[in-house]
CSV table of C-alpha atoms and ligand atoms in Angstrom, one decimal:
chain,number,residue,atom,x,y,z
U,1,MET,CA,-0.4,0.5,-0.2
U,2,THR,CA,1.4,2.8,-0.8
U,3,SER,CA,1.7,6.5,0.6
U,4,SER,CA,0.4,8.6,-2.3
U,5,ILE,CA,-2.0,7.7,-4.5
U,6,PRO,CA,-3.6,10.4,-7.3
U,7,VAL,CA,-6.7,10.0,-7.9
U,8,GLY,CA,-9.4,10.5,-10.5
U,9,LEU,CA,-10.2,7.2,-13.5
U,10,ASP,CA,-7.3,8.6,-15.5
U,11,ARG,CA,-4.8,6.1,-13.5
U,12,TYR,CA,-6.3,3.4,-14.6
U,13,ARG,CA,-5.8,4.8,-18.2
U,14,ASP,CA,-2.9,2.3,-18.5
U,15,ILE,CA,-4.1,-1.4,-17.2
U,16,ILE,CA,-7.2,-0.8,-19.2
U,17,PRO,CA,-7.1,-1.6,-23.0
U,18,GLU,CA,-10.3,-0.3,-24.4
U,19,TRP,CA,-10.1,2.6,-22.5
U,20,ASP,CA,-12.3,4.9,-25.0
U,21,GLU,CA,-15.2,2.7,-24.6
U,22,PHE,CA,-14.4,2.1,-20.7
U,23,LEU,CA,-15.6,5.9,-21.2
U,24,ALA,CA,-18.2,5.2,-23.0
U,25,ALA,CA,-20.3,3.3,-20.8
U,26,CYS,CA,-19.3,4.8,-18.0
U,27,ARG,CA,-20.9,7.8,-18.9
U,28,ARG,CA,-24.1,6.0,-20.2
U,29,PRO,CA,-27.1,5.4,-18.4
U,30,LEU,CA,-27.3,2.1,-16.8
U,31,ALA,CA,-30.2,-0.5,-17.9
U,32,VAL,CA,-32.3,-2.6,-15.1
U,33,ASP,CA,-31.2,-5.5,-13.8
U,34,LEU,CA,-33.4,-8.2,-12.3
U,35,ARG,CA,-32.3,-11.7,-10.4
U,36,VAL,CA,-35.6,-14.2,-9.9
U,37,ASN,CA,-36.1,-15.8,-7.1
U,38,THR,CA,-35.1,-19.3,-8.1
U,39,LEU,CA,-36.7,-20.4,-5.0
U,40,ARG,CA,-40.2,-19.1,-5.6
U,41,ILE,CA,-40.6,-19.5,-9.8
U,42,ARG,CA,-39.3,-20.3,-12.4
U,43,PRO,CA,-37.4,-17.6,-14.6
U,44,GLU,CA,-39.7,-18.4,-18.4
U,45,GLU,CA,-43.1,-18.3,-15.7
U,46,LEU,CA,-41.6,-15.0,-14.1
U,47,ARG,CA,-41.3,-13.8,-17.1
U,48,ALA,CA,-44.5,-14.3,-18.7
U,49,ARG,CA,-45.8,-12.5,-16.2
U,50,LEU,CA,-43.6,-9.2,-16.8
U,51,GLU,CA,-44.1,-9.2,-20.3
U,52,ASN,CA,-48.3,-9.6,-19.6
U,53,GLN,CA,-47.5,-6.6,-17.8
U,54,GLY,CA,-45.8,-4.7,-21.5
U,55,ILE,CA,-42.3,-4.8,-19.7
U,56,PRO,CA,-39.9,-6.9,-22.4
U,57,LEU,CA,-37.0,-8.2,-21.1
U,58,GLY,CA,-33.9,-9.4,-22.3
U,59,ARG,CA,-31.4,-12.8,-21.4
U,60,PHE,CA,-27.9,-13.2,-21.0
U,61,ASP,CA,-27.3,-17.1,-22.3
U,62,TRP,CA,-25.0,-17.7,-20.0
U,63,GLU,CA,-27.0,-16.5,-16.7
U,64,PRO,CA,-30.3,-18.4,-16.6
U,65,THR,CA,-32.0,-16.8,-14.2
U,66,TYR,CA,-31.5,-12.8,-14.5
U,67,PHE,CA,-33.2,-10.5,-17.4
U,68,ARG,CA,-32.6,-7.3,-18.6
U,69,THR,CA,-35.0,-4.1,-19.5
U,70,THR,CA,-35.4,-0.4,-19.7
U,71,GLN,CA,-38.3,0.0,-17.6
U,72,PRO,CA,-38.3,1.0,-14.0
U,73,VAL,CA,-40.3,-2.5,-12.8
U,74,GLY,CA,-39.7,-1.6,-8.7
U,75,ALA,CA,-43.1,-1.4,-8.0
U,76,THR,CA,-44.9,-4.5,-9.2
U,77,VAL,CA,-46.4,-7.3,-7.2
U,78,GLU,CA,-44.3,-9.5,-8.4
U,79,HIS,CA,-41.5,-7.7,-6.5
U,80,TRP,CA,-42.4,-7.0,-3.3
U,81,ALA,CA,-43.6,-11.1,-3.1
U,82,GLY,CA,-39.8,-11.5,-3.9
U,83,LEU,CA,-40.3,-12.8,-7.0
U,84,TYR,CA,-36.9,-10.9,-7.9
U,85,TYR,CA,-34.7,-8.6,-7.5
U,86,LEU,CA,-33.6,-6.0,-8.7
U,87,GLN,CA,-29.7,-6.3,-8.9
U,88,GLU,CA,-26.9,-5.7,-11.4
U,89,ILE,CA,-25.5,-8.4,-14.0
U,90,VAL,CA,-21.9,-8.2,-12.4
U,91,GLN,CA,-23.0,-8.9,-8.8
U,92,SER,CA,-23.6,-12.2,-10.6
U,93,VAL,CA,-20.0,-13.1,-10.8
U,94,PRO,CA,-18.8,-13.0,-6.2
U,95,VAL,CA,-21.9,-15.3,-5.9
U,96,ALA,CA,-20.9,-18.3,-9.0
U,97,ALA,CA,-17.3,-18.0,-8.2
U,98,LEU,CA,-17.9,-18.9,-4.5
U,99,ASP,CA,-20.2,-21.9,-5.9
U,100,PRO,CA,-22.6,-22.3,-2.1
U,101,ARG,CA,-24.0,-26.5,-3.0
U,102,PRO,CA,-26.7,-27.3,-0.5
U,103,GLY,CA,-27.0,-28.5,2.5
U,104,GLU,CA,-23.1,-26.4,3.7
U,105,LEU,CA,-22.5,-24.2,5.8
U,106,VAL,CA,-21.7,-20.4,3.9
U,107,LEU,CA,-21.1,-17.2,5.7
U,108,ASP,CA,-21.3,-13.5,4.2
U,109,LEU,CA,-19.1,-11.9,6.0
U,110,CYS,CA,-20.7,-8.0,4.6
U,111,ALA,CA,-23.9,-8.4,3.4
U,112,ALA,CA,-26.5,-5.9,3.8
U,113,PRO,CA,-28.2,-4.7,1.7
U,114,GLY,CA,-28.6,-8.7,0.8
U,115,GLY,CA,-28.5,-9.1,-3.3
U,116,LYS,CA,-25.6,-11.3,-2.4
U,117,THR,CA,-27.0,-13.8,0.6
U,118,THR,CA,-30.5,-13.8,-1.1
U,119,ASP,CA,-28.2,-15.2,-4.4
U,120,ILE,CA,-26.6,-17.2,-1.6
U,121,ALA,CA,-29.5,-18.7,-0.3
U,122,ALA,CA,-31.4,-19.7,-3.6
U,123,ARG,CA,-28.2,-21.9,-4.5
U,124,MET,CA,-28.1,-23.6,-1.9
U,125,GLU,CA,-32.0,-23.9,-2.2
U,126,ASN,CA,-33.0,-23.2,1.1
U,127,ARG,CA,-30.5,-26.0,2.6
U,128,GLY,CA,-27.5,-26.2,4.8
U,129,CYS,CA,-26.9,-22.6,7.2
U,130,LEU,CA,-26.3,-19.1,5.7
U,131,ILE,CA,-25.2,-16.4,8.6
U,132,ALA,CA,-25.2,-13.1,7.4
U,133,ASN,CA,-23.5,-10.9,9.0
U,134,GLU,CA,-23.3,-6.8,9.2
U,135,PRO,CA,-22.3,-4.3,11.5
U,136,ASN,CA,-23.7,-1.5,11.1
U,137,GLY,CA,-28.1,-1.8,12.2
U,138,ARG,CA,-29.6,0.7,9.8
U,139,ARG,CA,-28.3,-1.8,6.6
U,140,GLN,CA,-29.0,-4.6,8.7
U,141,GLN,CA,-32.7,-3.7,8.6
U,142,ALA,CA,-32.3,-3.5,5.6
U,143,LEU,CA,-31.5,-6.4,5.1
U,144,LEU,CA,-33.5,-8.5,7.4
U,145,ALA,CA,-35.9,-7.1,5.0
U,146,ASN,CA,-34.4,-8.8,1.9
U,147,VAL,CA,-33.7,-12.0,3.8
U,148,ASN,CA,-37.5,-12.1,4.3
U,149,ARG,CA,-38.9,-10.8,0.9
U,150,ILE,CA,-37.2,-13.7,-0.5
U,151,GLY,CA,-38.0,-16.2,2.0
U,152,ALA,CA,-33.9,-17.5,2.4
U,153,TRP,CA,-35.1,-19.5,5.5
U,154,ASN,CA,-32.2,-21.3,5.9
U,155,THR,CA,-30.6,-17.7,6.2
U,156,THR,CA,-29.0,-16.1,10.2
U,157,VAL,CA,-28.2,-12.6,10.2
U,158,ALA,CA,-25.4,-11.3,12.6
U,159,GLU,CA,-23.8,-8.2,13.8
U,160,TYR,CA,-20.6,-8.6,14.7
U,161,ARG,CA,-17.7,-6.2,12.6
U,162,GLY,CA,-16.2,-8.8,10.5
U,163,GLN,CA,-12.4,-9.4,11.6
U,164,ASP,CA,-14.5,-9.3,15.4
U,165,PHE,CA,-16.4,-12.7,13.9
U,166,PRO,CA,-15.9,-15.8,16.1
U,167,LEU,CA,-13.1,-18.7,14.8
U,168,GLY,CA,-15.1,-21.9,15.5
U,169,ASP,CA,-16.6,-24.4,13.5
U,170,GLY,CA,-15.1,-24.2,9.6
U,171,PHE,CA,-17.7,-22.8,6.4
U,172,ASP,CA,-17.3,-24.8,3.9
U,173,ARG,CA,-17.5,-21.6,1.7
U,174,VAL,CA,-17.1,-17.3,3.3
U,175,LEU,CA,-18.0,-14.5,1.2
U,176,VAL,CA,-16.2,-10.9,2.2
U,177,ASP,CA,-17.7,-8.5,-0.2
U,178,ALA,CA,-15.9,-5.8,1.2
U,179,PRO,CA,-17.0,-2.8,1.7
U,180,CYS,CA,-15.0,0.0,-0.7
U,181,SER,CA,-14.1,2.9,-2.4
U,182,ALA,CA,-17.2,1.7,-4.7
U,183,GLU,CA,-16.0,3.3,-8.2
U,184,GLY,CA,-17.2,0.4,-9.7
U,185,THR,CA,-21.0,2.0,-9.0
U,186,LEU,CA,-20.0,5.5,-10.5
U,187,ARG,CA,-23.0,4.9,-13.6
U,188,LYS,CA,-25.6,5.4,-10.6
U,189,GLU,CA,-23.8,8.4,-8.9
U,190,PRO,CA,-22.3,10.6,-10.5
U,191,SER,CA,-19.6,12.3,-7.8
U,192,LEU,CA,-17.8,8.5,-7.8
U,193,GLN,CA,-17.0,9.6,-11.6
U,194,ALA,CA,-14.3,11.6,-10.0
U,195,GLY,CA,-12.7,8.9,-8.8
U,196,ALA,CA,-12.3,7.4,-5.0
U,197,SER,CA,-10.5,9.8,-2.6
U,198,ALA,CA,-7.0,8.6,-1.6
U,199,PRO,CA,-7.2,8.7,2.0
U,200,ALA,CA,-11.1,7.1,1.6
U,201,ILE,CA,-8.7,3.7,-0.3
U,202,ARG,CA,-6.3,3.9,2.7
U,203,ARG,CA,-9.2,4.2,5.1
U,204,LEU,CA,-10.8,0.8,3.8
U,205,ALA,CA,-7.7,-1.1,2.0
U,206,GLY,CA,-6.6,-1.2,6.1
U,207,ILE,CA,-10.8,-2.4,7.4
U,208,GLN,CA,-10.1,-5.1,4.2
U,209,ALA,CA,-6.7,-5.9,4.3
U,210,MET,CA,-8.4,-7.5,8.1
U,211,LEU,CA,-11.8,-9.2,6.7
U,212,ILE,CA,-9.7,-10.6,4.7
U,213,LEU,CA,-7.6,-12.9,6.3
U,214,ARG,CA,-10.5,-13.4,9.2
U,215,GLY,CA,-12.9,-14.6,6.4
U,216,PHE,CA,-10.0,-17.0,5.7
U,217,ASP,CA,-9.4,-18.3,8.9
U,218,LEU,CA,-12.9,-19.0,9.5
U,219,LEU,CA,-12.4,-21.5,6.3
U,220,ARG,CA,-12.5,-25.5,7.1
U,221,VAL,CA,-9.3,-26.4,5.1
U,222,GLY,CA,-10.5,-26.9,1.3
U,223,GLY,CA,-13.1,-24.7,1.7
U,224,TRP,CA,-13.5,-21.1,-0.2
U,225,LEU,CA,-13.4,-17.4,0.0
U,226,VAL,CA,-14.1,-15.6,-2.6
U,227,TYR,CA,-12.9,-11.8,-1.6
U,228,SER,CA,-15.4,-9.4,-4.2
U,229,THR,CA,-15.2,-5.4,-4.2
U,230,CYS,CA,-17.1,-3.3,-6.7
U,231,THR,CA,-13.7,-0.9,-6.9
U,232,PHE,CA,-11.0,0.0,-9.5
U,233,ALA,CA,-8.4,0.6,-7.0
U,234,PRO,CA,-5.6,-2.3,-6.9
U,235,GLU,CA,-5.1,-1.0,-3.7
U,236,GLU,CA,-8.7,-2.3,-2.6
U,237,ASN,CA,-8.4,-5.7,-4.3
U,238,GLU,CA,-5.1,-7.4,-5.4
U,239,ALA,CA,-2.7,-5.0,-3.3
U,240,ILE,CA,-5.9,-8.0,-0.6
U,241,VAL,CA,-5.4,-11.2,-1.8
U,242,ALA,CA,-1.2,-10.0,-2.0
U,243,HIS,CA,-1.7,-9.4,1.9
U,244,LEU,CA,-3.5,-13.1,3.0
U,245,LEU,CA,-1.3,-14.9,0.3
U,246,GLU,CA,1.6,-13.5,2.9
U,247,ARG,CA,0.5,-14.5,5.7
U,248,ARG,CA,-1.9,-18.3,5.6
U,249,GLN,CA,-1.9,-20.9,3.1
U,250,ALA,CA,-3.4,-19.6,0.5
U,251,ARG,CA,-3.7,-20.6,-3.1
U,252,ILE,CA,-5.7,-18.8,-6.1
U,253,LEU,CA,-8.2,-20.9,-7.4
U,254,PRO,CA,-8.2,-19.0,-10.7
U,255,LEU,CA,-12.0,-18.3,-11.9
U,256,SER,CA,-12.6,-19.0,-15.6
U,257,VAL,CA,-15.9,-16.8,-17.4
U,258,PRO,CA,-18.1,-17.0,-21.1
U,259,PHE,CA,-17.8,-12.6,-20.5
U,260,PRO,CA,-15.4,-10.5,-21.9
U,261,HIS,CA,-13.2,-9.6,-18.6
U,262,ALA,CA,-9.6,-8.4,-17.9
U,263,CYS,CA,-6.9,-10.2,-15.4
U,264,ALA,CA,-5.4,-9.1,-12.4
U,265,VAL,CA,-2.7,-6.8,-11.7
U,266,THR,CA,0.6,-7.6,-10.9
U,267,ALA,CA,2.3,-5.0,-10.7
U,268,TRP,CA,1.0,-1.0,-9.9
U,269,ASP,CA,1.9,2.1,-8.7
U,270,GLY,CA,5.8,0.6,-8.3
U,271,VAL,CA,4.7,-2.2,-6.4
U,272,ARG,CA,4.8,-6.4,-7.1
U,273,TYR,CA,2.5,-8.8,-6.4
U,274,PRO,CA,2.9,-12.8,-6.5
U,275,LYS,CA,2.1,-13.8,-9.7
U,276,GLU,CA,-0.8,-16.6,-8.8
U,277,VAL,CA,-2.7,-12.6,-8.5
U,278,ALA,CA,-3.3,-12.8,-12.2
U,279,GLY,CA,-5.9,-15.4,-11.7
U,280,CYS,CA,-8.3,-12.4,-10.1
U,281,LEU,CA,-10.8,-11.2,-12.3
U,282,ARG,CA,-11.6,-7.0,-13.0
U,283,ILE,CA,-14.5,-6.7,-14.3
U,284,TYR,CA,-15.1,-3.1,-16.0
U,285,PRO,CA,-18.3,-1.3,-16.5
U,286,HIS,CA,-18.4,-2.0,-21.1
U,287,HIS,CA,-17.5,-6.3,-19.8
U,288,LEU,CA,-21.4,-6.7,-19.0
U,289,ASP,CA,-22.6,-3.1,-19.5
U,290,SER,CA,-22.7,-3.0,-16.1
U,291,GLY,CA,-21.2,-2.0,-13.1
U,292,GLY,CA,-17.2,-2.2,-12.3
U,293,GLY,CA,-15.4,-5.0,-9.6
U,294,PHE,CA,-13.3,-7.1,-8.7
U,295,VAL,CA,-13.6,-11.0,-7.4
U,296,ALA,CA,-10.8,-13.5,-6.1
U,297,ARG,CA,-11.1,-16.8,-5.6
U,298,ILE,CA,-8.9,-19.1,-2.5
U,299,GLU,CA,-8.8,-22.0,-1.3
U,300,ARG,CA,-7.2,-22.9,2.3
U,301,VAL,CA,-5.2,-25.1,1.3
U,302,ALA,CA,-3.7,-27.6,5.2
S,1,SAM,C1,-20.6,-3.5,-0.3
S,1,SAM,S1,-21.3,-3.7,0.8
S,1,SAM,C2,-22.3,-5.4,0.7
S,1,SAM,C3,-23.0,-5.6,-0.5
S,1,SAM,C4,-23.6,-6.9,0.1
S,1,SAM,N1,-22.8,-7.6,0.0
S,1,SAM,C5,-24.7,-6.9,-0.9
S,1,SAM,O1,-24.7,-7.5,-2.3
S,1,SAM,O2,-26.3,-6.3,-1.4
S,1,SAM,C6,-20.1,-3.6,2.1
S,1,SAM,C7,-20.8,-3.8,3.7
S,1,SAM,O3,-20.1,-4.3,4.8
S,1,SAM,C8,-20.1,-3.7,5.6
S,1,SAM,N2,-19.0,-2.8,5.9
S,1,SAM,C9,-18.8,-1.9,6.5
S,1,SAM,N3,-17.3,-2.6,7.6
S,1,SAM,C10,-17.4,-4.2,7.4
S,1,SAM,C11,-16.5,-4.3,8.4
S,1,SAM,N4,-15.7,-4.2,9.7
S,1,SAM,N5,-17.0,-5.5,9.2
S,1,SAM,C12,-18.7,-6.8,8.3
S,1,SAM,N6,-18.9,-5.9,7.4
S,1,SAM,C13,-18.4,-3.9,7.2
S,1,SAM,C14,-21.1,-2.1,5.2
S,1,SAM,O4,-21.9,-1.8,6.2
S,1,SAM,C15,-21.6,-2.9,4.1
S,1,SAM,O5,-23.2,-3.0,4.3
């Protein structure tokens, strides 16, 4: 982690090869994506219900539980009834990488408002046990409301600071969807077009370094950790994964995905990261015409 971080998206020019496409996507309005709640309805049934109301839905070949539309779909009976969750397609990637299975013991360490928690519960078919942890009381209310609306009955909510989550029985899967500078959400939050501030990046990197270590220590041997953010800053992404690799018996499980993406960087601002870090993913707004993010999948080895 460096002492001086220049601000502004421009600092990523050298690591984003399709720079003009990136900038154009950052300036375009965002489409509306929704994830079908497969605990309650099949994708084609939901599609028929919404299309009957004049809401056309596009599909993603590689992710059949998501649809895309240009129309507002937040105020339908189907939404209130928990038949779907409004969530950008880029948010599906960390959960697909986690690959939680029915019957497993799973921890979502930074869970509110519950977009990924409810996706995990659906992939677990409501079987096994999912702990959704969120220390912020106000955000925890939103998490509880979403768990309830979606009917994620295998889920229980905890309220620790992630770095203090009690060590105990090993989890099969841990998701650390860390608090971050959120540059990848700039299409929803225009103030982020200027890039994150240097002090914010430094402060968040300190928290992320603690969260990834605790998340990893909560795994059983052979269990998987997914570390994800919605930001571009290598100080919050590759540097945090490198921090873990230097301190624990951890192995990166390289990710291969069926859509355009970039590999993680192995050097930034004069710092070199272990070469295995290249097995992590960077997703920019032009890749999925969605938000941006970073995803790493890591196994705990004996
Ligand atoms: C990126 S958001 C999580 C989004 C969520 N996974 C989803 O998909 O809906 C990060 C969350 O981490 C929480 N958080 C902040 N500091 C934390 C800490 N020390 N330990 C655990 N969670 C923390 C924030 O309150 C926020 O709700």
